[in-house]
Amino acid sequence: MKAFKLENEPKIESGFKTPDHYFENFSTKMMEQLPVSEPKVISIFQKRKTLIMMVAAVLVLALMIPILTPSSTNTKELDSTTLENYIAYQSNMNQYDLISVLEPEDINNINSTVVLEDEALEDLLTTNSNLEHLILE
C-alpha cells in the first residue's frame, strides 16, 4: 500500500464561502431582522381586582340572605299558652272581666265535659304545692 500524506496532496475546496466581514456585522443584522413587537404583559393587579370583585359579590349575597328569605319567627299568630300566660301574669284582668267579654257560643265551647280519672286527680293534688290557692278559687 502506498503511503498517504495529507500535506502533499492537493486539497479540495468546499463549495461554501463566507462573505467578507460576515461575522463582524452578524449581530447588528440579526437584531434588525427580529420583530419589534413587545411581549404581552399581564398585570398582577388585574388578577387581584377580579379576586376583590368576587369576594365583594359573595359578601353582598351573604348579607342579602336574611333579607330575601322569609322568616318563620315573625309570625303574627299567638299560641294559646303565650296568651294565657300574658293574661294571667301581665294584665290587670281577672276572671270576671273575661267572663263578661265572652259570648254565649264561647261559654258553650268551654263547658265541654272533661273526664278525669281518680288517679290523675290524686297525682295532681299530691304534687301541687299550691293547694290552698286552688281550693279558694
Short mmCIF file of C-alpha atoms in Angstrom, two decimals:
data_model
loop_
_atom_site.label_atom_id
_atom_site.label_comp_id
_atom_site.label_asym_id
_atom_site.label_seq_id
_atom_site.Cartn_x
_atom_site.Cartn_y
_atom_site.Cartn_z
CA MET A 1 0.00 0.00 0.00
CA LYS A 2 1.04 3.46 -0.75
CA ALA A 3 1.84 5.95 2.00
CA PHE A 4 -0.82 8.66 2.32
CA LYS A 5 0.30 12.16 3.21
CA LEU A 6 -2.24 14.93 3.77
CA GLU A 7 0.11 17.84 3.39
CA ASN A 8 1.37 16.89 -0.07
CA GLU A 9 -1.90 16.03 -1.76
CA PRO A 10 -3.94 18.78 -3.41
CA LYS A 11 -6.79 19.91 -1.20
CA ILE A 12 -10.35 20.11 -2.42
CA GLU A 13 -12.01 23.38 -1.62
CA SER A 14 -15.54 23.34 -0.20
CA GLY A 15 -18.37 24.95 -2.10
CA PHE A 16 -19.24 27.26 0.80
CA LYS A 17 -17.63 30.62 1.32
CA THR A 18 -18.45 33.26 3.91
CA PRO A 19 -18.87 36.80 2.71
CA ASP A 20 -16.34 39.40 3.74
CA HIS A 21 -16.91 40.87 7.24
CA TYR A 22 -19.82 38.48 7.76
CA PHE A 23 -19.15 37.70 11.42
CA GLU A 24 -18.34 41.31 12.26
CA ASN A 25 -21.79 42.58 11.20
CA PHE A 26 -23.75 39.44 12.15
CA SER A 27 -25.24 40.69 15.44
CA THR A 28 -26.45 44.02 14.03
CA LYS A 29 -28.09 42.34 11.03
CA MET A 30 -29.76 39.77 13.28
CA MET A 31 -31.19 42.46 15.58
CA GLU A 32 -32.59 44.34 12.56
CA GLN A 33 -34.41 41.21 11.35
CA LEU A 34 -36.12 40.48 14.72
CA PRO A 35 -39.71 41.69 15.10
CA VAL A 36 -40.19 44.83 17.13
CA SER A 37 -43.41 43.69 18.88
CA GLU A 38 -43.28 43.77 22.65
CA PRO A 39 -44.30 40.77 24.76
CA LYS A 40 -47.75 40.75 26.35
CA VAL A 41 -47.63 41.94 29.95
CA ILE A 42 -50.16 40.53 32.43
CA SER A 43 -50.74 42.83 35.36
CA ILE A 44 -50.78 41.39 38.88
CA PHE A 45 -53.37 43.98 39.88
CA GLN A 46 -55.81 42.71 37.26
CA LYS A 47 -55.98 39.30 38.97
CA ARG A 48 -56.24 40.98 42.35
CA LYS A 49 -59.07 43.18 41.05
CA THR A 50 -61.13 40.17 39.95
CA LEU A 51 -60.45 38.47 43.28
CA ILE A 52 -61.66 41.54 45.17
CA MET A 53 -64.79 41.70 43.00
CA MET A 54 -65.59 38.01 43.68
CA VAL A 55 -65.15 38.48 47.44
CA ALA A 56 -67.39 41.56 47.35
CA ALA A 57 -70.08 39.67 45.42
CA VAL A 58 -70.03 36.80 47.94
CA LEU A 59 -70.23 39.28 50.81
CA VAL A 60 -73.22 41.06 49.26
CA LEU A 61 -75.01 37.74 48.70
CA ALA A 62 -74.32 36.66 52.27
CA LEU A 63 -75.77 39.91 53.59
CA MET A 64 -78.86 39.60 51.36
CA ILE A 65 -79.80 36.08 52.55
CA PRO A 66 -81.57 37.19 55.76
CA ILE A 67 -83.48 39.87 53.85
CA LEU A 68 -84.63 37.64 50.99
CA THR A 69 -85.55 34.51 52.90
CA PRO A 70 -88.91 34.54 54.63
CA SER A 71 -88.59 34.14 58.34
CA SER A 72 -90.90 31.80 60.22
CA THR A 73 -90.19 33.50 63.56
CA ASN A 74 -92.00 36.67 62.54
CA THR A 75 -95.46 35.09 62.60
CA LYS A 76 -98.25 37.20 63.98
CA GLU A 77 -100.22 34.30 65.40
CA LEU A 78 -100.13 33.77 69.13
CA ASP A 79 -100.26 30.35 70.63
CA SER A 80 -102.72 29.76 73.42
CA THR A 81 -100.06 29.20 76.09
CA THR A 82 -98.45 32.57 75.47
CA LEU A 83 -101.82 34.31 75.52
CA GLU A 84 -102.85 32.60 78.76
CA ASN A 85 -99.56 33.49 80.44
CA TYR A 86 -99.89 37.12 79.40
CA ILE A 87 -103.45 37.41 80.66
CA ALA A 88 -102.64 35.64 83.91
CA TYR A 89 -99.44 37.48 84.83
CA GLN A 90 -99.13 40.73 82.86
CA SER A 91 -102.60 42.20 82.60
CA ASN A 92 -104.95 43.60 85.18
CA MET A 93 -107.83 41.39 84.02
CA ASN A 94 -109.39 38.94 86.38
CA GLN A 95 -111.68 36.01 85.67
CA TYR A 96 -114.86 38.11 86.00
CA ASP A 97 -113.67 40.56 83.34
CA LEU A 98 -113.01 37.63 80.99
CA ILE A 99 -116.44 36.12 81.62
CA SER A 100 -118.18 39.43 80.89
CA VAL A 101 -116.44 39.63 77.50
CA LEU A 102 -117.23 36.07 76.39
CA GLU A 103 -120.19 35.38 74.13
CA PRO A 104 -122.66 32.53 74.74
CA GLU A 105 -121.08 30.42 71.98
CA ASP A 106 -117.67 30.68 73.67
CA ILE A 107 -119.19 29.74 77.03
CA ASN A 108 -120.82 26.65 75.48
CA ASN A 109 -117.46 25.63 73.99
CA ILE A 110 -115.82 25.93 77.40
CA ASN A 111 -118.48 23.83 79.10
CA SER A 112 -117.33 20.62 77.48
CA THR A 113 -117.22 17.61 79.72
CA VAL A 114 -113.77 16.53 80.81
CA VAL A 115 -113.41 13.03 82.18
CA LEU A 116 -110.77 12.83 84.89
CA GLU A 117 -109.65 9.60 86.40
CA ASP A 118 -109.28 9.40 90.14
CA GLU A 119 -105.59 8.53 89.94
CA ALA A 120 -104.80 11.55 87.79
CA LEU A 121 -106.68 13.83 90.15
CA GLU A 122 -104.86 12.39 93.18
CA ASP A 123 -101.50 12.80 91.49
CA LEU A 124 -102.29 16.42 90.69
CA LEU A 125 -103.33 17.19 94.24
CA THR A 126 -100.31 15.50 95.83
CA THR A 127 -97.73 17.10 93.57
CA ASN A 128 -99.22 20.60 93.58
CA SER A 129 -97.84 22.70 96.42
CA ASN A 130 -100.38 25.46 95.91
CA LEU A 131 -103.48 23.59 97.13
CA GLU A 132 -104.87 26.43 99.23
CA HIS A 133 -104.91 28.70 96.21
CA LEU A 134 -106.76 26.06 94.17
CA ILE A 135 -109.30 25.49 96.94
CA LEU A 136 -110.02 29.20 97.29
CA GLU A 137 -110.68 29.60 93.59
#
